[in-house]
XYZ file of C-alpha atoms in Angstrom:
750
model
C -8.349 34.328 27.954
C -5.409 33.426 25.678
C -5.782 32.688 21.962
C -9.385 33.867 21.927
C -11.142 35.010 18.774
C -14.484 36.746 19.288
C -16.775 37.151 16.287
C -19.863 39.315 16.634
C -22.475 39.493 13.876
C -26.253 39.440 13.435
C -28.365 36.387 14.017
C -29.615 34.886 10.758
C -32.652 32.755 10.392
C -33.203 31.119 7.033
C -35.647 33.871 6.024
C -33.454 36.814 7.025
C -30.411 35.244 5.367
C -32.302 34.879 2.090
C -33.461 38.502 2.322
C -30.004 39.844 3.165
C -27.923 38.040 0.553
C -28.941 37.724 -3.076
C -29.154 34.203 -4.486
C -28.138 33.072 -7.964
C -31.096 32.200 -10.125
C -31.203 28.645 -11.412
C -31.283 27.858 -15.093
C -34.887 26.804 -15.555
C -34.498 25.627 -19.144
C -36.630 22.572 -19.841
C -35.242 19.152 -20.615
C -35.771 19.488 -24.370
C -33.766 22.701 -24.484
C -30.969 21.131 -22.517
C -30.893 18.079 -24.787
C -30.807 20.293 -27.883
C -27.896 22.239 -26.424
C -26.061 19.026 -25.528
C -26.532 17.555 -29.031
C -25.416 20.838 -30.588
C -22.218 20.752 -28.572
C -21.617 17.083 -29.370
C -22.092 17.603 -33.105
C -19.468 20.333 -33.276
C -16.515 19.014 -35.258
C -12.956 20.283 -35.419
C -9.513 18.772 -35.722
C -8.730 19.595 -32.091
C -11.925 17.910 -30.900
C -11.301 14.791 -33.032
C -7.732 14.612 -31.756
C -8.860 14.899 -28.131
C -11.364 12.062 -28.636
C -8.715 9.911 -30.338
C -6.141 10.540 -27.594
C -8.710 9.788 -24.895
C -9.352 6.416 -26.555
C -5.695 5.721 -27.427
C -3.632 7.405 -24.685
C -0.385 6.250 -26.326
C -0.889 8.967 -28.965
C -0.761 11.563 -26.219
C 2.254 10.534 -24.125
C 4.547 8.775 -26.627
C 5.307 11.876 -28.787
C 6.211 13.707 -25.556
C 8.497 10.941 -24.298
C 11.617 12.262 -22.553
C 14.979 10.685 -23.284
C 15.952 10.781 -19.614
C 13.366 8.059 -18.947
C 14.915 5.505 -21.300
C 17.464 4.054 -18.864
C 14.941 3.472 -16.080
C 12.367 2.078 -18.489
C 14.910 -0.352 -20.001
C 16.021 -1.661 -16.609
C 12.427 -2.021 -15.413
C 11.302 -3.600 -18.686
C 13.965 -6.292 -18.737
C 13.578 -6.991 -15.025
C 9.812 -7.424 -15.264
C 10.237 -9.492 -18.445
C 12.610 -11.902 -16.730
C 10.133 -12.366 -13.870
C 7.221 -12.873 -16.265
C 8.742 -16.003 -17.809
C 8.624 -18.311 -14.765
C 5.506 -16.644 -13.362
C 3.675 -17.032 -16.665
C 4.351 -20.765 -16.749
C 3.561 -21.158 -13.059
C 0.263 -19.283 -13.185
C -0.789 -21.255 -16.266
C -0.357 -24.329 -14.108
C -2.588 -22.667 -11.522
C -5.188 -21.869 -14.190
C -5.285 -25.556 -15.163
C -3.782 -25.176 -18.674
C -0.407 -25.860 -20.254
C 2.464 -23.446 -19.380
C 2.764 -22.037 -22.891
C -0.648 -20.406 -22.544
C 0.651 -18.513 -19.543
C 3.399 -17.119 -21.779
C 0.757 -16.034 -24.297
C -1.176 -14.334 -21.493
C 1.961 -12.439 -20.499
C 2.596 -11.240 -24.048
C -0.530 -10.228 -25.973
C -2.364 -8.357 -23.167
C 0.800 -6.408 -22.293
C 1.054 -5.020 -25.832
C -2.553 -3.817 -25.686
C -2.030 -2.334 -22.220
C 0.786 -0.210 -23.662
C -1.654 1.312 -26.168
C -4.795 1.789 -24.096
C -3.704 2.402 -20.499
C -3.183 5.779 -18.824
C -1.206 4.258 -15.936
C 2.574 4.614 -16.123
C 3.467 1.983 -13.550
C 0.842 -0.776 -13.511
C 2.064 -4.141 -14.779
C -0.716 -6.261 -16.226
C -0.581 -10.013 -16.740
C -1.332 -13.252 -14.939
C -2.653 -12.910 -11.371
C -3.126 -15.692 -8.854
C -6.715 -14.968 -7.772
C -8.008 -14.686 -11.336
C -6.092 -17.816 -12.390
C -7.640 -19.706 -9.498
C -11.145 -18.740 -10.643
C -10.271 -19.804 -14.196
C -9.109 -23.153 -12.833
C -12.433 -23.683 -11.068
C -14.267 -23.329 -14.394
C -11.786 -25.524 -16.251
C -12.048 -28.282 -13.659
C -15.831 -28.080 -13.715
C -16.293 -28.492 -17.461
C -13.161 -30.461 -18.402
C -12.261 -32.550 -15.348
C -9.048 -34.543 -15.248
C -9.223 -38.213 -16.204
C -7.207 -41.269 -15.282
C -5.937 -43.446 -18.114
C -4.294 -46.870 -18.379
C -3.229 -49.303 -21.108
C -3.562 -53.020 -20.449
C -2.611 -54.914 -23.576
C -5.351 -54.279 -26.092
C -7.543 -52.622 -23.488
C -7.441 -48.866 -22.916
C -9.085 -47.589 -19.747
C -10.339 -44.032 -19.207
C -11.553 -43.358 -15.660
C -11.619 -47.116 -15.132
C -13.902 -47.821 -18.112
C -12.799 -49.589 -21.272
C -12.833 -47.559 -24.475
C -15.448 -48.690 -26.983
C -13.402 -48.996 -30.164
C -16.495 -49.116 -32.323
C -16.932 -45.440 -31.551
C -13.282 -44.511 -32.119
C -11.662 -43.266 -35.316
C -10.367 -46.116 -37.493
C -6.931 -44.520 -37.708
C -6.141 -45.977 -34.294
C -6.831 -49.521 -35.573
C -4.267 -51.286 -37.763
C -3.953 -54.792 -39.297
C -0.912 -56.915 -38.491
C 0.805 -59.605 -40.575
C -1.686 -62.241 -39.512
C -4.560 -60.075 -40.684
C -5.633 -59.275 -37.104
C -6.934 -55.920 -35.903
C -4.453 -54.245 -33.569
C -5.433 -51.343 -31.338
C -2.825 -48.594 -30.943
C -3.818 -47.568 -27.417
C -0.818 -45.318 -26.717
C -1.423 -43.274 -29.849
C -5.091 -42.968 -28.972
C -4.371 -41.832 -25.418
C -1.836 -39.253 -26.581
C -4.381 -37.693 -28.906
C -7.154 -38.056 -26.338
C -5.197 -36.224 -23.621
C -4.004 -33.601 -26.108
C -7.604 -32.871 -27.080
C -8.527 -32.590 -23.398
C -5.837 -29.948 -22.951
C -7.198 -28.031 -25.939
C -10.684 -28.188 -24.435
C -9.339 -26.712 -21.193
C -7.823 -23.823 -23.116
C -11.081 -23.238 -24.950
C -13.030 -23.093 -21.679
C -10.492 -20.618 -20.255
C -10.544 -18.486 -23.417
C -14.349 -18.493 -23.591
C -14.592 -17.321 -20.000
C -11.896 -14.688 -20.650
C -13.819 -13.347 -23.638
C -16.957 -12.948 -21.525
C -14.960 -11.215 -18.776
C -13.492 -8.814 -21.320
C -16.886 -7.992 -22.835
C -18.281 -7.301 -19.364
C -15.420 -4.931 -18.639
C -15.890 -3.148 -21.966
C -19.572 -2.716 -21.125
C -18.624 -1.343 -17.707
C -16.307 1.156 -19.368
C -18.869 2.286 -21.953
C -21.564 2.729 -19.307
C -18.997 4.309 -16.954
C -19.820 1.806 -14.248
C -16.450 1.891 -12.569
C -18.098 3.265 -9.450
C -19.717 -0.150 -8.895
C -16.363 -1.475 -7.741
C -16.876 0.619 -4.609
C -19.096 -2.251 -3.449
C -15.800 -4.056 -2.914
C -14.404 -2.192 0.071
C -10.794 -2.623 1.171
C -11.678 -5.103 3.957
C -13.662 -7.185 1.450
C -10.854 -7.183 -1.127
C -8.157 -7.962 1.424
C -10.199 -10.687 3.091
C -11.087 -12.151 -0.305
C -7.516 -12.186 -1.628
C -6.165 -13.641 1.623
C -8.786 -16.394 1.609
C -8.071 -17.057 -2.062
C -4.373 -17.443 -1.217
C -5.273 -20.514 0.854
C -7.036 -22.027 -2.164
C -4.027 -21.231 -4.353
C -1.683 -22.854 -1.860
C -3.867 -25.944 -1.531
C -4.123 -26.336 -5.302
C -0.307 -26.406 -5.562
C 0.490 -28.723 -2.662
C -0.289 -31.770 -4.782
C 2.460 -30.749 -7.223
C 4.898 -30.044 -4.393
C 4.393 -33.577 -3.053
C 4.116 -35.209 -6.492
C 0.509 -36.245 -5.891
C -1.114 -34.684 -8.965
C -2.558 -38.043 -10.068
C -3.662 -39.125 -6.592
C -5.526 -36.022 -5.459
C -8.961 -35.366 -6.865
C -10.235 -31.926 -7.827
C -13.081 -30.673 -5.716
C -15.365 -27.667 -6.099
C -18.072 -26.002 -4.072
C -18.310 -25.571 -0.323
C -15.495 -27.053 1.790
C -13.554 -28.036 -1.337
C -10.337 -26.822 0.286
C -10.750 -29.203 3.206
C -11.607 -32.097 0.889
C -8.423 -31.456 -1.102
C -6.424 -31.285 2.116
C -7.942 -34.603 3.168
C -6.905 -36.212 -0.127
C -3.349 -34.915 0.254
C -3.015 -36.203 3.816
C -4.522 -39.594 2.986
C -2.118 -40.056 0.038
C 0.927 -38.547 1.690
C 2.671 -41.933 1.867
C 2.646 -41.911 -1.983
C 4.542 -38.612 -2.088
C 7.428 -38.319 -4.546
C 10.704 -37.919 -2.681
C 12.379 -36.013 -5.530
C 9.595 -33.434 -5.661
C 9.828 -32.973 -1.897
C 13.594 -32.431 -2.111
C 13.079 -29.849 -4.871
C 10.590 -27.971 -2.667
C 12.712 -28.203 0.476
C 15.582 -26.582 -1.420
C 13.582 -24.074 -3.497
C 11.206 -22.560 -0.940
C 13.874 -21.359 1.532
C 16.002 -19.994 -1.318
C 13.050 -18.088 -2.756
C 12.109 -16.631 0.638
C 15.683 -15.650 1.556
C 16.494 -14.024 -1.786
C 13.197 -12.127 -1.831
C 14.007 -10.850 1.645
C 17.432 -9.748 0.389
C 15.787 -7.968 -2.544
C 13.565 -6.016 -0.154
C 16.126 -5.448 2.579
C 19.021 -4.370 0.363
C 17.078 -2.567 -2.339
C 19.402 0.449 -2.410
C 22.554 -1.673 -2.484
C 21.117 -3.614 -5.434
C 20.292 -0.353 -7.242
C 16.589 -1.322 -7.128
C 17.294 -4.242 -9.471
C 16.093 -7.429 -7.725
C 17.860 -10.737 -8.115
C 15.703 -12.781 -10.565
C 15.762 -15.815 -8.324
C 12.695 -17.426 -9.969
C 14.375 -17.481 -13.364
C 17.683 -18.630 -11.890
C 16.010 -21.581 -10.147
C 14.050 -22.453 -13.287
C 17.233 -22.508 -15.378
C 19.128 -24.605 -12.827
C 16.249 -27.046 -12.351
C 15.788 -27.320 -16.126
C 19.434 -28.246 -16.671
C 19.437 -30.816 -13.849
C 16.097 -32.265 -14.958
C 17.297 -32.569 -18.557
C 20.524 -34.400 -17.795
C 19.119 -36.536 -14.961
C 15.910 -37.420 -16.844
C 13.659 -36.475 -13.950
C 10.547 -37.667 -15.774
C 11.824 -41.258 -15.962
C 12.126 -43.827 -13.172
C 13.270 -43.796 -10.460
C 12.541 -40.067 -10.139
C 9.111 -39.949 -11.854
C 8.924 -36.171 -11.528
C 5.984 -34.429 -13.179
C 7.571 -32.005 -15.666
C 6.161 -29.395 -18.043
C 6.904 -31.486 -21.157
C 5.746 -29.930 -24.452
C 6.103 -26.176 -24.992
C 5.643 -25.260 -28.671
C 7.311 -22.274 -30.298
C 5.558 -19.602 -32.329
C 2.119 -18.095 -31.842
C -1.389 -19.572 -31.746
C -3.787 -19.002 -34.585
C -6.494 -16.360 -34.271
C -9.733 -18.251 -33.642
C -13.028 -17.819 -31.819
C -13.314 -19.701 -28.503
C -15.517 -22.746 -28.982
C -17.185 -22.856 -25.565
C -19.231 -19.675 -25.924
C -22.363 -21.772 -25.425
C -21.356 -22.026 -21.755
C -21.813 -18.287 -21.172
C -25.287 -18.565 -19.584
C -23.886 -21.050 -17.066
C -20.672 -19.210 -16.207
C -21.937 -15.639 -16.307
C -21.913 -15.255 -12.506
C -18.327 -16.542 -12.197
C -17.185 -14.268 -15.008
C -18.931 -11.286 -13.448
C -17.019 -11.889 -10.214
C -13.750 -12.150 -12.165
C -14.526 -8.926 -14.026
C -15.231 -7.016 -10.807
C -12.263 -8.453 -8.925
C -9.749 -7.720 -11.677
C -11.126 -4.193 -12.143
C -11.165 -3.449 -8.409
C -7.610 -4.683 -7.816
C -6.253 -3.037 -10.958
C -7.861 0.321 -10.189
C -6.618 0.181 -6.609
C -3.027 -0.387 -7.745
C -3.312 2.238 -10.452
C -4.591 4.889 -8.049
C -1.913 4.087 -5.459
C 0.967 4.651 -7.874
C -0.602 7.576 -9.721
C -1.070 9.389 -6.417
C 2.470 8.534 -5.380
C 3.982 9.978 -8.548
C 1.531 12.827 -9.037
C -0.178 12.149 -12.354
C -3.815 11.730 -13.326
C -5.494 8.595 -14.597
C -8.852 7.989 -16.214
C -10.556 5.212 -14.247
C -13.005 4.367 -17.038
C -10.165 4.287 -19.575
C -8.333 1.847 -17.296
C -11.413 -0.387 -17.266
C -11.557 -0.108 -21.068
C -7.875 -1.044 -21.314
C -8.409 -4.064 -19.088
C -11.441 -5.096 -21.156
C -9.424 -4.889 -24.372
C -6.590 -6.874 -22.750
C -9.044 -9.683 -22.013
C -11.221 -9.539 -25.135
C -8.730 -9.628 -28.019
C -6.198 -12.081 -26.466
C -9.092 -14.490 -25.813
C -9.000 -15.157 -29.575
C -5.289 -16.022 -29.195
C -5.609 -18.761 -26.548
C -4.963 -16.468 -23.589
C -6.762 -16.455 -20.245
C -7.962 -13.583 -18.059
C -5.399 -11.094 -16.741
C -5.272 -8.254 -14.241
C -2.751 -5.948 -12.611
C -0.101 -7.744 -10.578
C 0.887 -6.380 -7.174
C 4.368 -7.895 -7.159
C 5.357 -7.007 -10.735
C 3.910 -3.494 -10.400
C 5.998 -2.916 -7.283
C 9.098 -4.206 -9.082
C 8.410 -2.069 -12.154
C 8.120 1.060 -10.024
C 11.079 0.297 -7.753
C 13.456 -0.471 -10.647
C 12.926 2.971 -12.155
C 10.092 2.477 -14.642
C 8.626 5.839 -15.631
C 6.226 5.213 -18.539
C 4.149 2.581 -20.298
C 7.161 1.859 -22.545
C 8.183 -0.712 -19.922
C 5.415 -2.952 -21.282
C 6.957 -3.049 -24.769
C 10.481 -3.612 -23.478
C 9.405 -6.512 -21.256
C 7.432 -8.019 -24.137
C 10.557 -8.156 -26.298
C 12.081 -10.707 -23.929
C 8.820 -12.672 -23.903
C 8.852 -12.611 -27.715
C 12.334 -14.148 -27.788
C 11.162 -16.932 -25.474
C 8.044 -17.674 -27.523
C 9.905 -17.810 -30.847
C 13.160 -19.556 -29.902
C 13.614 -20.468 -26.240
C 10.295 -22.012 -25.159
C 11.308 -25.682 -25.813
C 14.289 -25.268 -23.496
C 11.884 -25.022 -20.543
C 10.178 -28.374 -21.222
C 12.063 -30.274 -18.454
C 11.031 -27.794 -15.731
C 9.539 -29.690 -12.742
C 5.994 -28.626 -11.940
C 6.857 -28.819 -8.244
C 9.265 -25.899 -8.719
C 6.574 -23.844 -10.435
C 4.264 -24.639 -7.516
C 6.920 -23.332 -5.107
C 7.170 -20.104 -7.103
C 3.397 -19.615 -6.888
C 3.162 -20.290 -3.145
C 6.072 -18.005 -2.250
C 4.514 -15.302 -4.445
C 1.453 -15.530 -2.168
C 3.523 -14.294 0.778
C 2.287 -10.711 0.411
C -1.313 -11.923 0.607
C -0.684 -13.969 3.735
C 1.108 -10.968 5.237
C -2.219 -9.123 5.178
C -2.994 -10.869 8.444
C -0.554 -8.397 9.957
C -2.974 -5.557 9.180
C -5.681 -6.981 11.424
C -4.318 -5.462 14.628
C -4.409 -1.950 13.184
C -7.781 -2.604 11.538
C -9.230 -3.644 14.916
C -8.021 -0.392 16.411
C -9.382 1.739 13.562
C -12.747 0.032 12.969
C -14.040 -3.107 14.625
C -16.800 -3.406 12.030
C -14.258 -3.450 9.174
C -12.268 -6.029 11.148
C -15.340 -8.283 11.311
C -15.983 -7.811 7.571
C -12.373 -8.847 6.847
C -12.617 -11.964 8.996
C -16.056 -12.972 7.677
C -14.969 -12.549 4.055
C -11.718 -14.473 4.509
C -13.367 -17.310 6.437
C -16.230 -17.522 3.908
C -13.832 -17.730 0.964
C -11.849 -20.481 2.691
C -14.928 -22.497 3.659
C -17.396 -21.826 0.832
C -15.144 -21.095 -2.136
C -14.134 -17.922 -3.943
C -17.515 -17.227 -5.541
C -19.811 -17.755 -2.560
C -17.191 -16.334 -0.206
C -17.015 -13.089 -2.139
C -20.814 -12.882 -2.161
C -20.847 -13.315 1.619
C -18.199 -10.608 1.938
C -20.162 -8.121 -0.169
C -23.372 -8.888 1.729
C -21.583 -8.423 5.057
C -20.188 -5.077 3.883
C -23.658 -3.927 2.817
C -25.122 -5.176 6.103
C -22.444 -3.233 7.993
C -23.313 -0.137 5.982
C -27.001 -0.533 6.833
C -26.084 -1.026 10.492
C -23.987 2.141 10.450
C -26.874 4.038 8.871
C -29.222 2.690 11.520
C -26.813 3.441 14.368
C -24.978 6.671 13.627
C -23.232 8.727 16.263
C -25.607 10.973 18.154
C -25.291 13.030 21.302
C -26.770 15.744 23.462
C -24.407 18.688 23.212
C -23.304 20.860 26.078
C -21.438 24.138 26.017
C -17.819 24.317 27.104
C -17.761 26.846 29.951
C -16.890 30.433 28.943
C -16.932 29.575 25.205
C -19.439 29.144 22.400
C -18.075 25.668 21.636
C -20.525 22.766 21.906
C -19.452 19.175 22.494
C -20.796 15.809 23.624
C -21.630 15.956 27.336
C -20.663 12.319 27.833
C -17.267 12.787 26.233
C -16.068 16.087 27.706
C -16.161 16.904 31.410
C -16.218 20.665 30.785
C -19.305 20.472 28.561
C -22.394 21.363 30.575
C -25.978 21.239 29.422
C -27.669 24.611 29.347
C -30.674 24.326 31.707
C -33.922 24.327 29.812
C -32.236 23.664 26.442
C -31.597 20.334 24.724
C -29.206 20.361 21.748
C -29.450 17.094 19.806
C -26.630 16.265 17.369
C -27.222 13.495 14.793
C -24.133 12.688 12.701
C -25.736 11.291 9.571
C -28.269 11.978 6.872
C -31.857 10.944 7.508
C -33.834 8.780 5.114
C -36.518 6.127 5.088
C -33.892 3.591 6.194
C -33.077 5.273 9.505
C -35.963 7.636 10.279
C -37.111 5.343 13.078
C -33.561 5.185 14.452
C -33.406 8.989 14.362
C -36.690 9.337 16.225
C -35.752 6.750 18.862
C -32.306 8.281 19.335
C -33.834 11.721 19.811
C -36.389 10.517 22.343
C -33.720 8.602 24.233
C -31.376 11.591 24.228
C -33.941 14.068 25.584
C -35.284 11.515 28.044
C -38.908 11.351 26.968
C -41.308 10.263 24.252
C -43.725 13.109 23.422
C -46.211 10.668 21.929
C -46.392 8.766 25.207
C -46.693 11.999 27.234
C -49.511 13.279 25.022
C -51.332 9.945 25.274
C -51.082 9.926 29.069
C -52.288 13.503 29.291
C -55.174 12.692 26.992
C -56.069 9.721 29.171
C -55.877 11.876 32.307
C -58.063 14.544 30.671
C -60.764 12.029 29.842
C -60.712 10.868 33.423
C -61.313 14.470 34.605
C -63.783 15.301 31.771
C -61.813 18.437 30.831
C -61.977 20.276 27.478
C -60.017 18.698 24.651
C -57.585 21.568 24.188
C -54.166 19.990 24.486
C -52.704 23.106 26.030
C -55.032 22.733 29.003
C -53.355 19.421 29.732
C -49.969 21.037 30.376
C -49.228 22.616 33.746
C -48.555 26.305 33.282
C -45.044 27.441 34.225
C -44.475 30.369 36.554
C -44.069 32.638 33.566
C -44.260 32.475 29.773
C -42.260 29.675 28.147
C -39.805 30.266 25.358
C -40.989 31.244 21.890
C -39.077 32.089 18.744
C -40.213 35.696 19.262
C -38.172 35.860 22.472
C -34.837 35.447 20.645
C -32.554 38.310 21.543
C -29.429 38.968 19.468
C -26.163 40.324 20.809
C -25.716 43.774 19.299
C -21.981 43.395 18.823
C -21.352 46.966 19.950
C -19.104 46.007 22.869
C -15.385 45.368 22.547
C -14.097 41.812 22.350
C -12.783 41.960 25.898
C -16.093 43.292 27.205
C -18.050 40.740 25.167
C -15.904 37.909 26.474
C -16.429 39.094 30.047
C -20.163 39.330 29.365
C -20.157 35.725 28.219
C -18.443 34.672 31.420
C -20.784 36.683 33.620
C -23.984 35.593 31.887
C -22.920 31.929 31.841
C -22.319 31.900 35.580
C -25.296 34.028 36.646
C -27.850 32.488 34.287
C -26.923 28.945 35.207
C -27.455 29.663 38.901
C -30.714 31.497 38.202
C -32.291 28.680 36.229
C -31.128 25.936 38.520
C -33.010 27.745 41.291
C -36.081 28.326 39.119
C -37.169 24.941 37.815
C -40.770 26.128 37.504
C -39.916 27.908 34.258
C -39.667 24.584 32.370
C -42.382 22.808 30.448
C -43.726 19.455 31.575
C -40.828 17.749 29.788
C -38.227 19.593 31.849
C -36.953 21.789 29.016
C -38.368 24.578 26.888
C -36.196 24.489 23.781
C -35.067 21.599 21.615
C -32.370 22.433 19.068
C -31.764 19.916 16.277
C -28.176 20.292 15.074
C -28.536 19.585 11.339
C -24.986 20.425 10.324
C -24.239 16.752 9.537
C -27.428 16.101 7.541
C -26.170 15.908 3.955
C -29.657 15.003 2.752
C -33.143 14.268 4.037
C -35.628 12.366 1.890
C -39.368 13.006 1.816
C -40.216 10.176 4.231
C -37.734 11.402 6.814
C -38.834 15.006 6.300
C -42.420 14.137 7.191
C -41.147 12.277 10.268
C -39.167 15.345 11.388
C -42.204 17.592 10.940
C -44.337 15.213 13.008
C -41.710 15.244 15.756
C -41.665 19.053 15.731
C -45.456 19.151 15.964
C -45.498 16.761 18.941
C -42.969 18.793 20.892
C -44.775 22.031 20.063
C -47.977 20.491 21.412
C -46.106 20.103 24.695
C -45.080 23.761 24.639
C -41.469 23.063 23.600
C -39.992 25.304 20.905
C -38.045 23.293 18.319
C -35.221 25.036 16.445
C -33.176 23.664 13.537
C -29.559 24.775 13.259
C -27.250 24.546 10.254
C -29.307 22.679 7.621
C -27.975 22.748 4.070
C -30.016 24.327 1.293
C -31.171 20.989 -0.138
C -32.212 19.717 3.307
C -34.208 22.876 3.977
C -35.785 22.662 0.513
C -36.909 19.073 1.165
C -38.370 20.044 4.540
C -40.244 22.942 2.930
C -41.641 20.822 0.126
C -42.754 18.268 2.705
C -44.796 20.846 4.608
C -42.467 22.399 7.185
C -43.599 25.934 6.359
C -47.229 25.004 7.016
C -46.383 24.067 10.610
C -43.686 26.590 11.483
C -41.895 29.535 9.894
C -38.309 29.759 8.758
C -37.630 31.818 11.846
C -36.916 28.556 13.680
C -34.185 27.652 11.172
C -30.735 29.085 11.863
C -27.324 28.857 10.267
C -25.365 27.691 13.309
C -25.690 26.674 16.944
C -24.589 29.651 19.094
C -26.270 30.321 22.462
C -24.994 33.015 24.781
C -27.583 32.663 27.518
C -31.063 31.410 28.280
C -33.598 32.343 30.908
C -37.123 31.125 31.364
C -38.310 33.898 29.040
C -35.465 34.682 26.675
C -32.869 32.916 24.565
C -29.888 35.085 23.613
C -28.046 33.828 20.517
C -25.196 34.725 18.266
C -24.929 33.226 14.757
């Protein structure tokens, strides 16, 4: 036999293995002693220890002094490239979040500076992200809904109702030459709408502050592992479904229907918005449509060129978003797009400078929005950590997941006092930062310099930008999310359950909204996990002829079942959740239920008035059935060639002998049941008692039950649950290795 390795060694039961090899004694110090030791170690103080703690909290102190000059060129190119992209995206995503564009610029500036100080990731680009902005918009629309206004002479209408001037500030009322009171409705409406915009910002900032505090708490309690509840199918299905909501929220700007389309929330809100757009389509603004018809193809084509000809462009993408914004701004300014006959909805006011540091005023809403903010906190952490791990693995450096959560929490907490809204890692900007040669976190500072110039001097120049163009930028940026549909074919091939989770999550987000949809996705993932626990892979193993390899009989033609021996393989741990599934799978695999057999025998015994000894109920075989005492170990004295030939000879001869001697079996048709425990990572107390009961039932039917390959913790749990009181450790073995079996003897090698 070619490429054969023959290993011959003694058979080890659990008892003999413990006696042969010395174990390491556990440290049995009590809890108080351990706590005293831990506090003693924590109270030790030295400069090196203080520095390590400081660097772990402020990673910039660790990597910046070691910065290599060779990185400066790549970091500069990446920094300026990302900064150029942040300008139009910041304004566009602010529009998506339901606030004025300048607040998007703030959200692309302040958090980035903090990310530079606190993050351990060298490539992640933090800032505005579509999914988070969409969730912010839902809160803004809920608590500060849009209003319709009109001025009709001295009457001012808000949502169709006349303003009660007795309740309005007197500054809006003046006295004319004829001593009559004159209402300045335009002035009042300007201030009224301006205050509404400030209220929207306060709602967004209040929610952002709560999100940041949640993330800080997650970091302090080291709860980053909770994001594992959001599996890849859930995240991908959620983001893809959210992309439909993002697209639908921007269609009204693309068609110039911002004033005609209402804002809906809750279940089926997407379809209600679509209905409003279709019913008002005849009111669409032709100029906005022309802008979109020109912009969308250009954006798609240039982005394709950036990806296709990356090497030719030296990994520096064409900043098509900024180019279109500049061109549209110039045309809009000189053509007066906001005036008739164009009537294009433009950005209008963008102030220069920075906002004042102030506490968000809508903190009283926290009890009502806590669930939405919790979802935002988890989503931003899950997506950011996923991106961070992808690029850290690609470039071979370590990150601290909890420090990344802390950095994200800081980036949301402090900027909330500066009129910013929630941020997260951006897939597109991170990819651009890495592809353009960015090597360190210095990219964040370099990109912020360009944003600083815009905020101080250039922001007013972007006031004529059409909102329809910003909507086009957002929708085209969603292309990568829509492209996730292309992964479904491979996902179906890899795991049909994960495919279903993806589809359920995506469909739920589209139909029920981002909050309920995500909840449905998480529940479906947990339900799938429970199903997998309840239905793990299990099989009856057979031996491949002339080898000591054991495989599933139903999967391999050359795997034959050793007559008189059942080897049951269960590929999962056993706990209270799946103990019944384990028992049923075992009974189905061996072809009988010992409880039913014992009950029938007991019933038959009563009918014959025989003694109650269970053993009298079982027909005696022609000779003694198998016991643990009949195990015979290969001595290992023969040469490998002789041993291999012995395996061949015994396999052939023994199989023929037992097939012709069926009387040597017990009433169940087999004498030995081997439980392959190599895949049991743990067994809890409930499952352990179930296993012991199963062993006892089979033993009552004169079937010897052996356990092969249990780990130390599994064996310890079985012992503590009473295994040793029913059987000895001589039935527990390290591996499954059977050389031959006759009605009297089982020859094994371990």
